[in-house]
Amino acid sequence: MTENSQAEANSPASEPEKEPGPFQPVTGSILLFRRWWKVVVCSGVDQPAVIAKVKEDSYFNPRYTFMTCMSAGIAILGLLLSSPAVVIGAMLLSPLMGPIMGAGFALAIGDYAWLKGSAKALILGTLVAVLFAALVVALSPLQTVTTEIASRTRPNLFDLAVALFSALAGAYAMIRGRMGTIVGVAIATALMPPLAVVGFGLATLNMSVFGGSLLLFFTNLMTIALTAAGMARLYGFRSSLSERQSQFQIGAMVVIFVGLAIPLGYSVQQIAWEANVSRQANGYIKDQFGSRARVSQIDIDWDAEPILVSASVFTPKIVGDAEQQSARVLSRTFNRPIDVAIEQYRVETGSDAVTAELTAARAQQQAQEAEIRVVKLRENLALVAGVSADDVTIDTTKRRAIVSAKPLQGATLDTYYALEKRIADQAKDWAIEIKPPAVTLPSLQVTDGAITEKSTAQLPLIGWAAARVQLPMGAYGSSNDIEVARKTLFDAHATTISAAGPGDAAGTVRLRWLSPEEMAQGSE
């Protein structure tokens, strides 16, 4: 065989043709898509500009600290007031978004100095937000768990999904230079409200609220950071990581996502079970009373042992064994011990039930508003009296509030009198009593057997002080002047004074509080 013939025999052309594999069209399409993605999509991203923009908002600085405090303050006030609109205002600021996104991008490109700076800003910002929210709660008279707070104490798989989609949108907005959409992302992700709830739990020492909201924040934080890292890698951001390091990084992300998804998935299952119990309880209780009745409210205490279902029913007919029947059926249905407490309100018709339900709802709202007013009244009285809120006596039945004031530097009887009048003007349907300390009483001037016009203006103050302090008053002056003062005060305010001694000048009656010992000596 010639040399050329040998070469031809060994050439690829001489090899038998291979039939295309079954997956060759698929792999070819994937390769084409990857080439298109790299050439068309990734090449259009200005990576240095994106990194510079993300880095700008990734570090701890005074502006970041101030915005974090303001966002936490707005969030906790919205949560305490149960106002979604105010909570959204806190989400719009979302200063923590910058360091979280920065950590994700730094992780993707292997810039560990940047990652360290972002982590520092994130940790310090988290501490600032929690402590500031806790301070606001500690100073606030409202410290009840509202629906807005409760909704952020039980994270579930849906919260993970919301954070994932939000992070995808946020990372895309940063990479493609469409930063305006980040506002919507901040609203959906809701980083600050969970942190504010953590502060609430810390201030009220409610570990259930503290732990649940902290888990929600950690879920959002990790999801956003890892998703941002994944998006950065997807868009081909240059990385100093080796192939092995990249594979390890991807594996770690998958493990973290799965680790978060397992407990959150269990939480979804628990929530679904509780929703089913609530639906079944509502339906069965309503069936017992018929179509003309209305189940106004179902409250379930899941922490009670056994579980307690409380309901309010407006019905034309009182059913005697409704609680026992409902408890038996629900316990058998869900294979768990369940107690039922039903408060029945008798009405005549279905329309009456609707009216009664609306009336009850309005009454409940008015009761909540009245409770808030009582708390504010207590706080205001404690503030002006210089005492703690626990030292204020509130009688809601008689609508009466009493507090004994501490001596305030430079304060006179006029001061306490004016403070009581100001509080009374704010709470016109309440009887307000501020008991002043036994400070100096004003003197009375007597001319031609009568109290002068200037001293007459002091009579309401003296009468008020005598009623509040409830100590005897002694008068010093001439016997005639004391008698004039005694008669005038008694006629005007039924206030009695006792002659205690001679005065310093004629025409002047000096008043002073007498101790019980002095009164005892005078009676002897």
Short mmCIF file of C-alpha atoms in Angstrom, two decimals:
data_model
loop_
_atom_site.label_atom_id
_atom_site.label_comp_id
_atom_site.label_asym_id
_atom_site.label_seq_id
_atom_site.Cartn_x
_atom_site.Cartn_y
_atom_site.Cartn_z
CA MET A 1 0.00 0.00 0.00
CA THR A 2 1.37 3.41 -0.94
CA GLU A 3 2.00 6.13 1.62
CA ASN A 4 -0.88 8.23 0.29
CA SER A 5 -3.21 5.26 0.41
CA GLN A 6 -2.22 4.67 4.02
CA ALA A 7 -2.95 8.34 4.90
CA GLU A 8 -6.33 8.19 3.24
CA ALA A 9 -7.15 5.03 5.13
CA ASN A 10 -6.28 6.72 8.43
CA SER A 11 -8.07 9.99 7.66
CA PRO A 12 -11.39 10.89 9.34
CA ALA A 13 -13.13 10.69 6.03
CA SER A 14 -12.39 7.04 5.85
CA GLU A 15 -14.03 6.38 9.24
CA PRO A 16 -17.65 5.21 9.15
CA GLU A 17 -20.16 7.97 9.87
CA LYS A 18 -21.72 7.95 13.37
CA GLU A 19 -25.45 8.39 13.73
CA PRO A 20 -26.41 11.48 15.78
CA GLY A 21 -27.15 10.63 19.44
CA PRO A 22 -30.67 11.01 20.80
CA PHE A 23 -29.68 14.05 22.97
CA GLN A 24 -27.49 15.79 20.40
CA PRO A 25 -30.21 18.30 19.34
CA VAL A 26 -30.84 19.17 23.00
CA THR A 27 -27.16 19.66 23.87
CA GLY A 28 -26.71 21.66 20.70
CA SER A 29 -29.59 23.94 21.66
CA ILE A 30 -28.13 24.42 25.14
CA LEU A 31 -24.75 25.34 23.68
CA LEU A 32 -26.39 27.82 21.32
CA PHE A 33 -28.38 29.36 24.17
CA ARG A 34 -25.25 29.65 26.34
CA ARG A 35 -23.37 31.31 23.48
CA TRP A 36 -26.27 33.71 22.86
CA TRP A 37 -26.55 34.49 26.58
CA LYS A 38 -22.82 35.22 26.87
CA VAL A 39 -22.47 37.24 23.68
CA VAL A 40 -25.76 39.12 23.58
CA VAL A 41 -26.98 39.40 27.20
CA CYS A 42 -23.88 39.40 29.40
CA SER A 43 -21.85 41.59 27.05
CA GLY A 44 -24.43 44.34 27.45
CA VAL A 45 -23.80 44.62 31.20
CA ASP A 46 -21.38 47.29 32.38
CA GLN A 47 -19.90 45.22 35.20
CA PRO A 48 -17.54 47.88 36.66
CA ALA A 49 -20.40 50.40 36.83
CA VAL A 50 -22.75 47.89 38.49
CA ILE A 51 -20.13 46.87 41.05
CA ALA A 52 -19.32 50.52 41.82
CA LYS A 53 -23.02 51.29 42.35
CA VAL A 54 -23.61 48.28 44.58
CA LYS A 55 -20.45 49.00 46.59
CA GLU A 56 -21.58 52.58 47.17
CA ASP A 57 -24.48 51.43 49.37
CA SER A 58 -22.72 48.46 51.00
CA TYR A 59 -20.72 50.06 53.81
CA PHE A 60 -21.47 51.40 57.28
CA ASN A 61 -21.58 55.21 57.49
CA PRO A 62 -23.52 57.96 59.34
CA ARG A 63 -26.16 58.25 56.60
CA TYR A 64 -26.77 54.50 56.70
CA THR A 65 -27.08 54.61 60.51
CA PHE A 66 -29.55 57.50 60.44
CA MET A 67 -31.72 55.93 57.74
CA THR A 68 -31.70 52.61 59.62
CA CYS A 69 -32.94 54.31 62.80
CA MET A 70 -35.63 56.20 60.92
CA SER A 71 -36.79 53.09 59.10
CA ALA A 72 -36.89 51.08 62.34
CA GLY A 73 -38.78 53.88 64.11
CA ILE A 74 -41.40 54.16 61.37
CA ALA A 75 -41.74 50.37 61.20
CA ILE A 76 -42.28 49.82 64.93
CA LEU A 77 -44.80 52.67 65.17
CA GLY A 78 -46.73 51.24 62.25
CA LEU A 79 -46.67 47.81 63.86
CA LEU A 80 -47.82 49.14 67.25
CA LEU A 81 -50.64 51.10 65.59
CA SER A 82 -51.40 48.10 63.32
CA SER A 83 -51.21 50.44 60.33
CA PRO A 84 -50.08 48.76 57.08
CA ALA A 85 -49.62 52.15 55.39
CA VAL A 86 -47.08 53.25 58.00
CA VAL A 87 -45.27 49.89 57.78
CA ILE A 88 -44.99 50.31 54.01
CA GLY A 89 -43.33 53.67 54.63
CA ALA A 90 -40.59 51.88 56.56
CA MET A 91 -40.17 49.32 53.78
CA LEU A 92 -39.67 52.09 51.23
CA LEU A 93 -36.53 53.25 53.03
CA SER A 94 -35.06 49.74 53.35
CA PRO A 95 -31.43 50.81 54.11
CA LEU A 96 -30.41 47.20 54.81
CA MET A 97 -30.96 46.24 51.17
CA GLY A 98 -27.61 47.76 50.17
CA PRO A 99 -25.32 45.67 52.42
CA ILE A 100 -27.28 42.48 51.71
CA MET A 101 -26.98 42.95 47.95
CA GLY A 102 -23.35 43.96 48.42
CA ALA A 103 -22.65 40.74 50.30
CA GLY A 104 -24.24 38.72 47.50
CA PHE A 105 -22.21 40.38 44.75
CA ALA A 106 -19.02 40.20 46.81
CA LEU A 107 -19.60 36.49 47.37
CA ALA A 108 -20.13 35.95 43.64
CA ILE A 109 -16.90 37.61 42.50
CA GLY A 110 -14.77 36.47 45.42
CA ASP A 111 -14.05 39.97 46.78
CA TYR A 112 -13.71 39.08 50.46
CA ALA A 113 -12.66 42.58 51.54
CA TRP A 114 -15.97 43.85 50.14
CA LEU A 115 -17.80 40.90 51.71
CA LYS A 116 -16.27 41.74 55.10
CA GLY A 117 -17.33 45.40 54.81
CA SER A 118 -20.88 44.46 53.80
CA ALA A 119 -21.15 41.96 56.64
CA LYS A 120 -19.97 44.58 59.12
CA ALA A 121 -22.55 47.10 57.87
CA LEU A 122 -25.26 44.45 57.98
CA ILE A 123 -24.46 43.33 61.54
CA LEU A 124 -24.17 46.86 62.91
CA GLY A 125 -27.29 47.99 61.05
CA THR A 126 -29.24 45.03 62.42
CA LEU A 127 -28.16 45.82 65.98
CA VAL A 128 -28.99 49.52 65.56
CA ALA A 129 -32.45 48.72 64.17
CA VAL A 130 -33.29 46.19 66.90
CA LEU A 131 -32.10 48.40 69.76
CA PHE A 132 -33.79 51.54 68.42
CA ALA A 133 -37.09 49.69 67.93
CA ALA A 134 -36.78 48.23 71.44
CA LEU A 135 -36.21 51.74 72.84
CA VAL A 136 -39.33 53.07 71.09
CA VAL A 137 -41.39 50.17 72.47
CA ALA A 138 -39.99 50.65 75.99
CA LEU A 139 -41.04 54.33 75.91
CA SER A 140 -44.42 53.62 74.33
CA PRO A 141 -47.61 53.01 76.33
CA LEU A 142 -48.71 50.56 73.61
CA GLN A 143 -47.04 47.19 74.07
CA THR A 144 -49.70 44.73 72.88
CA VAL A 145 -49.12 42.19 70.10
CA THR A 146 -51.10 43.60 67.16
CA THR A 147 -52.11 41.69 64.04
CA GLU A 148 -49.25 43.34 62.12
CA ILE A 149 -46.76 42.09 64.72
CA ALA A 150 -48.28 38.61 64.93
CA SER A 151 -48.15 38.18 61.14
CA ARG A 152 -44.35 38.44 61.28
CA THR A 153 -43.73 35.87 63.98
CA ARG A 154 -44.48 32.70 62.02
CA PRO A 155 -42.34 32.53 58.85
CA ASN A 156 -43.20 29.86 56.30
CA LEU A 157 -42.27 28.61 52.85
CA PHE A 158 -44.27 31.38 51.20
CA ASP A 159 -42.08 33.97 52.91
CA LEU A 160 -39.05 32.22 51.40
CA ALA A 161 -40.68 32.36 47.97
CA VAL A 162 -41.50 36.07 48.36
CA ALA A 163 -37.91 36.81 49.35
CA LEU A 164 -36.60 34.73 46.42
CA PHE A 165 -38.72 36.48 43.79
CA SER A 166 -37.98 39.88 45.30
CA ALA A 167 -34.24 39.17 45.31
CA LEU A 168 -34.36 38.07 41.67
CA ALA A 169 -36.10 41.31 40.74
CA GLY A 170 -33.72 43.38 42.86
CA ALA A 171 -30.57 41.80 41.48
CA TYR A 172 -31.88 42.15 37.94
CA ALA A 173 -32.71 45.81 38.55
CA MET A 174 -29.16 46.48 39.75
CA ILE A 175 -27.46 44.52 36.97
CA ARG A 176 -29.53 46.07 34.19
CA GLY A 177 -29.36 49.57 35.64
CA ARG A 178 -33.09 49.88 36.34
CA MET A 179 -32.77 50.97 39.96
CA GLY A 180 -36.25 52.49 40.17
CA THR A 181 -37.83 49.07 40.61
CA ILE A 182 -35.85 48.51 43.80
CA VAL A 183 -38.59 50.38 45.68
CA GLY A 184 -41.10 47.66 44.85
CA VAL A 185 -38.57 45.04 45.84
CA ALA A 186 -38.08 46.72 49.23
CA ILE A 187 -41.83 46.62 49.84
CA ALA A 188 -42.15 42.95 48.94
CA THR A 189 -39.11 41.79 50.85
CA ALA A 190 -39.95 43.69 54.05
CA LEU A 191 -36.56 43.55 55.72
CA MET A 192 -37.14 46.22 58.34
CA PRO A 193 -40.55 45.23 59.80
CA PRO A 194 -39.31 41.80 60.96
CA LEU A 195 -36.33 43.50 62.63
CA ALA A 196 -38.68 45.97 64.32
CA VAL A 197 -40.69 43.01 65.64
CA VAL A 198 -37.43 41.53 66.97
CA GLY A 199 -36.97 44.80 68.89
CA PHE A 200 -40.56 44.53 70.17
CA GLY A 201 -39.91 41.00 71.42
CA LEU A 202 -36.71 42.15 73.11
CA ALA A 203 -38.38 45.13 74.82
CA THR A 204 -41.35 43.09 76.05
CA LEU A 205 -39.26 39.97 76.82
CA ASN A 206 -41.54 37.96 74.53
CA MET A 207 -39.23 35.22 73.29
CA SER A 208 -41.86 33.69 71.01
CA VAL A 209 -42.20 36.96 69.09
CA PHE A 210 -38.45 37.55 69.23
CA GLY A 211 -37.51 34.14 67.82
CA GLY A 212 -40.17 33.98 65.10
CA SER A 213 -39.44 37.43 63.69
CA LEU A 214 -35.68 36.83 63.87
CA LEU A 215 -36.10 33.67 61.79
CA LEU A 216 -38.16 35.62 59.24
CA PHE A 217 -35.47 38.28 58.95
CA PHE A 218 -32.72 35.66 58.65
CA THR A 219 -34.72 33.89 55.93
CA ASN A 220 -35.11 37.09 53.91
CA LEU A 221 -31.48 38.06 54.48
CA MET A 222 -29.97 34.75 53.35
CA THR A 223 -32.36 34.41 50.42
CA ILE A 224 -31.61 37.88 49.07
CA ALA A 225 -27.85 37.58 49.51
CA LEU A 226 -27.58 34.12 47.93
CA THR A 227 -29.96 34.98 45.10
CA ALA A 228 -27.97 38.14 44.36
CA ALA A 229 -24.80 36.04 44.24
CA GLY A 230 -26.45 33.56 41.89
CA MET A 231 -27.70 36.32 39.57
CA ALA A 232 -24.25 37.92 39.49
CA ARG A 233 -22.69 34.60 38.49
CA LEU A 234 -25.42 34.03 35.92
CA TYR A 235 -24.67 37.37 34.28
CA GLY A 236 -20.99 36.47 34.05
CA PHE A 237 -19.50 38.83 36.60
CA ARG A 238 -15.78 38.17 36.62
CA SER A 239 -14.67 36.06 39.56
CA SER A 240 -11.32 35.23 41.08
CA LEU A 241 -12.68 31.89 42.29
CA SER A 242 -11.36 28.63 40.89
CA GLU A 243 -13.68 26.10 39.28
CA ARG A 244 -13.57 23.96 42.41
CA GLN A 245 -14.32 26.94 44.66
CA SER A 246 -17.24 27.91 42.40
CA GLN A 247 -18.70 24.42 42.60
CA PHE A 248 -18.33 24.43 46.38
CA GLN A 249 -20.04 27.82 46.53
CA ILE A 250 -22.99 26.61 44.46
CA GLY A 251 -23.30 23.50 46.61
CA ALA A 252 -23.29 25.59 49.79
CA MET A 253 -26.07 27.81 48.39
CA VAL A 254 -28.21 24.79 47.59
CA VAL A 255 -27.67 23.34 51.08
CA ILE A 256 -28.64 26.63 52.74
CA PHE A 257 -31.79 26.98 50.64
CA VAL A 258 -32.83 23.41 51.46
CA GLY A 259 -32.01 23.96 55.13
CA LEU A 260 -34.27 27.01 55.20
CA ALA A 261 -37.02 25.34 53.20
CA ILE A 262 -37.45 22.33 55.51
CA PRO A 263 -38.58 24.14 58.69
CA LEU A 264 -40.49 26.73 56.66
CA GLY A 265 -42.28 23.95 54.80
CA TYR A 266 -43.28 22.42 58.13
CA SER A 267 -44.58 25.83 59.17
CA VAL A 268 -46.75 25.98 56.03
CA GLN A 269 -48.13 22.55 56.89
CA GLN A 270 -48.94 23.70 60.42
CA ILE A 271 -50.62 26.87 59.17
CA ALA A 272 -52.68 24.86 56.69
CA TRP A 273 -53.79 22.51 59.49
CA GLU A 274 -54.77 25.44 61.71
CA ALA A 275 -56.70 27.05 58.84
CA ASN A 276 -58.55 23.79 58.32
CA VAL A 277 -59.45 23.59 62.03
CA SER A 278 -60.69 27.19 61.97
CA ARG A 279 -62.79 26.57 58.85
CA GLN A 280 -64.28 23.34 60.19
CA ALA A 281 -65.02 24.93 63.58
CA ASN A 282 -66.74 27.90 61.97
CA GLY A 283 -68.81 25.66 59.70
CA TYR A 284 -69.89 23.19 62.37
CA ILE A 285 -70.80 25.86 64.93
CA LYS A 286 -72.85 27.68 62.30
CA ASP A 287 -74.64 24.46 61.30
CA GLN A 288 -75.75 23.91 64.90
CA PHE A 289 -77.57 27.24 65.04
CA GLY A 290 -79.13 27.25 61.56
CA SER A 291 -79.10 29.66 58.63
CA ARG A 292 -80.72 32.52 60.59
CA ALA A 293 -77.79 32.71 63.01
CA ARG A 294 -74.45 34.40 62.42
CA VAL A 295 -71.07 33.40 63.80
CA SER A 296 -69.53 36.77 64.59
CA GLN A 297 -66.01 35.80 65.56
CA ILE A 298 -63.87 32.70 65.93
CA ASP A 299 -60.77 32.90 68.14
CA ILE A 300 -58.52 29.88 68.62
CA ASP A 301 -55.88 29.61 71.33
CA TRP A 302 -53.40 27.16 69.83
CA ASP A 303 -51.12 27.32 72.89
CA ALA A 304 -53.84 26.16 75.29
CA GLU A 305 -53.99 22.54 76.38
CA PRO A 306 -56.39 21.40 75.08
CA ILE A 307 -56.84 23.80 72.14
CA LEU A 308 -59.55 26.36 72.96
CA VAL A 309 -62.02 27.55 70.31
CA SER A 310 -63.98 30.67 71.34
CA ALA A 311 -66.91 31.92 69.28
CA SER A 312 -69.60 34.60 69.44
CA VAL A 313 -72.95 33.69 67.86
CA PHE A 314 -76.01 35.87 67.22
CA THR A 315 -78.96 33.48 67.08
CA PRO A 316 -82.76 33.57 67.38
CA LYS A 317 -82.62 30.37 69.46
CA ILE A 318 -80.30 29.54 72.34
CA VAL A 319 -78.78 26.05 71.96
CA GLY A 320 -77.98 24.55 75.34
CA ASP A 321 -75.40 21.87 74.51
CA ALA A 322 -73.72 23.62 71.58
CA GLU A 323 -70.33 23.79 73.29
CA GLN A 324 -70.23 20.10 74.22
CA GLN A 325 -71.42 18.94 70.79
CA SER A 326 -68.89 21.12 68.96
CA ALA A 327 -66.04 19.99 71.19
CA ARG A 328 -66.86 16.30 70.64
CA VAL A 329 -67.12 16.61 66.86
CA LEU A 330 -63.96 18.73 66.44
CA SER A 331 -61.90 16.53 68.76
CA ARG A 332 -63.00 13.41 66.85
CA THR A 333 -62.40 15.05 63.45
CA PHE A 334 -58.85 16.21 64.16
CA ASN A 335 -57.89 13.53 66.68
CA ARG A 336 -56.82 16.23 69.16
CA PRO A 337 -58.50 17.36 72.39
CA ILE A 338 -60.37 20.60 71.61
CA ASP A 339 -62.52 22.67 73.97
CA VAL A 340 -65.20 25.04 72.67
CA ALA A 341 -66.58 28.14 74.38
CA ILE A 342 -69.57 29.78 72.66
CA GLU A 343 -71.04 33.11 73.75
CA GLN A 344 -74.64 33.24 72.48
CA TYR A 345 -76.57 36.49 71.89
CA ARG A 346 -80.27 36.09 71.26
CA VAL A 347 -81.77 38.11 68.39
CA GLU A 348 -85.09 37.70 66.59
CA THR A 349 -84.27 37.65 62.86
CA GLY A 350 -81.34 37.28 60.52
CA SER A 351 -81.27 41.02 59.91
CA ASP A 352 -81.17 41.51 63.66
CA ALA A 353 -78.15 39.21 63.76
CA VAL A 354 -76.35 41.34 61.19
CA THR A 355 -77.21 44.50 63.11
CA ALA A 356 -76.12 42.93 66.38
CA GLU A 357 -72.87 41.78 64.80
CA LEU A 358 -72.11 45.28 63.51
CA THR A 359 -73.01 46.74 66.89
CA ALA A 360 -70.69 44.30 68.63
CA ALA A 361 -67.88 45.13 66.20
CA ARG A 362 -68.35 48.84 66.81
CA ALA A 363 -68.45 48.24 70.56
CA GLN A 364 -65.21 46.28 70.38
CA GLN A 365 -63.55 49.04 68.39
CA GLN A 366 -64.79 51.66 70.84
CA ALA A 367 -63.49 49.55 73.73
CA GLN A 368 -60.06 49.38 72.11
CA GLU A 369 -60.06 53.13 71.53
CA ALA A 370 -61.17 53.72 75.13
CA GLU A 371 -58.34 51.51 76.38
CA ILE A 372 -55.84 53.53 74.38
CA ARG A 373 -57.25 56.77 75.84
CA VAL A 374 -56.95 55.36 79.36
CA VAL A 375 -53.31 54.41 78.75
CA LYS A 376 -52.55 57.89 77.40
CA LEU A 377 -54.35 59.51 80.35
CA ARG A 378 -52.34 57.41 82.79
CA GLU A 379 -49.08 58.32 81.06
CA ASN A 380 -49.92 62.04 80.98
CA LEU A 381 -50.84 62.13 84.67
CA ALA A 382 -47.68 60.22 85.60
CA LEU A 383 -45.60 62.66 83.57
CA VAL A 384 -47.00 65.85 85.10
CA ALA A 385 -46.98 64.38 88.62
CA GLY A 386 -43.40 63.16 88.36
CA VAL A 387 -44.30 59.56 89.25
CA SER A 388 -44.47 56.22 87.46
CA ALA A 389 -47.58 55.08 85.60
CA ASP A 390 -48.21 52.45 88.27
CA ASP A 391 -48.74 55.20 90.85
CA VAL A 392 -51.76 56.56 88.97
CA THR A 393 -55.13 55.21 90.17
CA ILE A 394 -57.67 54.73 87.38
CA ASP A 395 -61.33 53.86 88.02
CA THR A 396 -62.84 53.19 84.59
CA THR A 397 -66.29 52.51 86.04
CA LYS A 398 -66.58 55.94 87.66
CA ARG A 399 -64.22 57.47 85.05
CA ARG A 400 -62.00 58.89 87.73
CA ALA A 401 -58.20 59.29 87.75
CA ILE A 402 -56.18 60.19 90.88
CA VAL A 403 -52.47 60.73 91.38
CA SER A 404 -50.38 62.17 94.20
CA ALA A 405 -47.74 64.49 92.78
CA LYS A 406 -44.16 64.63 93.92
CA PRO A 407 -42.64 68.00 94.89
CA LEU A 408 -41.29 69.60 91.73
CA GLN A 409 -38.56 72.19 91.93
CA GLY A 410 -40.03 75.69 91.69
CA ALA A 411 -43.61 74.41 91.52
CA THR A 412 -46.31 76.19 93.50
CA LEU A 413 -49.96 75.37 94.14
CA ASP A 414 -50.78 77.37 91.00
CA THR A 415 -48.56 74.99 89.02
CA TYR A 416 -50.37 71.85 90.14
CA TYR A 417 -53.74 73.54 89.78
CA ALA A 418 -52.95 74.49 86.18
CA LEU A 419 -51.65 70.98 85.39
CA GLU A 420 -54.84 69.37 86.66
CA LYS A 421 -56.96 71.79 84.67
CA ARG A 422 -54.98 71.08 81.51
CA ILE A 423 -55.37 67.31 81.86
CA ALA A 424 -59.07 67.72 82.70
CA ASP A 425 -59.58 69.78 79.53
CA GLN A 426 -58.06 66.93 77.51
CA ALA A 427 -60.28 64.29 79.16
CA LYS A 428 -63.55 66.17 79.60
CA ASP A 429 -65.59 63.08 80.51
CA TRP A 430 -63.21 62.12 83.35
CA ALA A 431 -62.88 63.36 86.93
CA ILE A 432 -59.19 64.23 87.29
CA GLU A 433 -57.53 64.72 90.68
CA ILE A 434 -53.89 65.67 91.09
CA LYS A 435 -53.05 65.75 94.77
CA PRO A 436 -50.32 68.35 95.25
CA PRO A 437 -47.68 68.15 97.99
CA ALA A 438 -48.21 70.36 101.04
CA VAL A 439 -46.43 73.41 99.60
CA THR A 440 -46.83 77.02 100.74
CA LEU A 441 -50.38 78.43 100.80
CA PRO A 442 -51.12 81.99 99.66
CA SER A 443 -51.89 84.63 102.27
CA LEU A 444 -55.16 86.56 102.43
CA GLN A 445 -55.50 90.33 102.80
CA VAL A 446 -58.37 91.72 104.89
CA THR A 447 -59.52 95.33 104.65
CA ASP A 448 -62.53 96.90 106.38
CA GLY A 449 -63.78 93.51 107.54
CA ALA A 450 -63.70 91.88 104.09
CA ILE A 451 -61.27 89.94 101.89
CA THR A 452 -59.67 92.17 99.27
CA GLU A 453 -60.44 91.65 95.57
CA LYS A 454 -56.91 90.38 94.89
CA SER A 455 -57.17 87.80 97.69
CA THR A 456 -60.66 86.77 96.55
CA ALA A 457 -59.07 85.50 93.32
CA GLN A 458 -56.98 83.09 95.45
CA LEU A 459 -60.00 81.50 97.13
CA PRO A 460 -60.67 78.84 94.41
CA LEU A 461 -57.00 77.79 94.60
CA ILE A 462 -57.11 77.50 98.40
CA GLY A 463 -60.38 75.58 98.32
CA TRP A 464 -58.98 73.22 95.64
CA ALA A 465 -55.80 72.65 97.67
CA ALA A 466 -57.78 71.92 100.85
CA ALA A 467 -59.88 69.31 99.02
CA ARG A 468 -56.83 67.63 97.44
CA VAL A 469 -54.26 67.69 100.26
CA GLN A 470 -56.80 66.85 102.98
CA LEU A 471 -54.76 68.35 105.80
CA PRO A 472 -56.09 70.93 108.27
CA MET A 473 -55.18 74.57 107.64
CA GLY A 474 -54.06 76.92 110.36
CA ALA A 475 -54.52 80.71 110.20
CA TYR A 476 -52.16 83.31 111.71
CA GLY A 477 -53.38 86.84 112.24
CA SER A 478 -55.72 88.92 114.38
CA SER A 479 -58.81 87.19 115.66
CA ASN A 480 -61.10 89.49 113.65
CA ASP A 481 -59.18 88.93 110.38
CA ILE A 482 -59.08 85.16 110.94
CA GLU A 483 -62.83 85.14 111.50
CA VAL A 484 -63.40 87.03 108.23
CA ALA A 485 -61.15 84.56 106.34
CA ARG A 486 -62.81 81.57 108.01
CA LYS A 487 -66.34 82.70 107.08
CA THR A 488 -65.38 83.65 103.51
CA LEU A 489 -63.63 80.36 102.80
CA PHE A 490 -66.43 78.31 104.30
CA ASP A 491 -69.14 80.17 102.40
CA ALA A 492 -67.22 79.91 99.12
CA HIS A 493 -65.77 76.36 99.31
CA ALA A 494 -66.88 74.80 102.62
CA THR A 495 -63.25 74.97 103.72
CA THR A 496 -62.50 75.33 107.42
CA ILE A 497 -59.42 76.90 108.97
CA SER A 498 -58.32 76.95 112.59
CA ALA A 499 -56.80 79.87 114.47
CA ALA A 500 -53.17 78.89 115.01
CA GLY A 501 -51.53 82.05 116.33
CA PRO A 502 -51.01 85.79 115.97
CA GLY A 503 -49.99 87.16 112.59
CA ASP A 504 -47.02 89.24 111.50
CA ALA A 505 -48.97 92.27 110.28
CA ALA A 506 -52.48 93.64 110.73
CA GLY A 507 -54.81 92.96 107.82
CA THR A 508 -52.95 89.82 106.76
CA VAL A 509 -54.03 86.22 107.37
CA ARG A 510 -51.22 83.77 106.73
CA LEU A 511 -52.33 80.20 106.01
CA ARG A 512 -50.26 77.09 106.72
CA TRP A 513 -50.81 73.34 106.66
CA LEU A 514 -51.03 71.86 110.15
CA SER A 515 -49.64 68.49 111.09
CA PRO A 516 -51.83 66.03 113.09
CA GLU A 517 -49.61 66.67 116.14
CA GLU A 518 -50.25 70.41 115.94
CA MET A 519 -53.97 69.80 115.67
CA ALA A 520 -53.87 67.55 118.72
CA GLN A 521 -52.03 70.22 120.73
CA GLY A 522 -54.51 72.87 119.65
CA SER A 523 -57.47 70.78 120.79
CA GLU A 524 -55.91 70.39 124.23
#
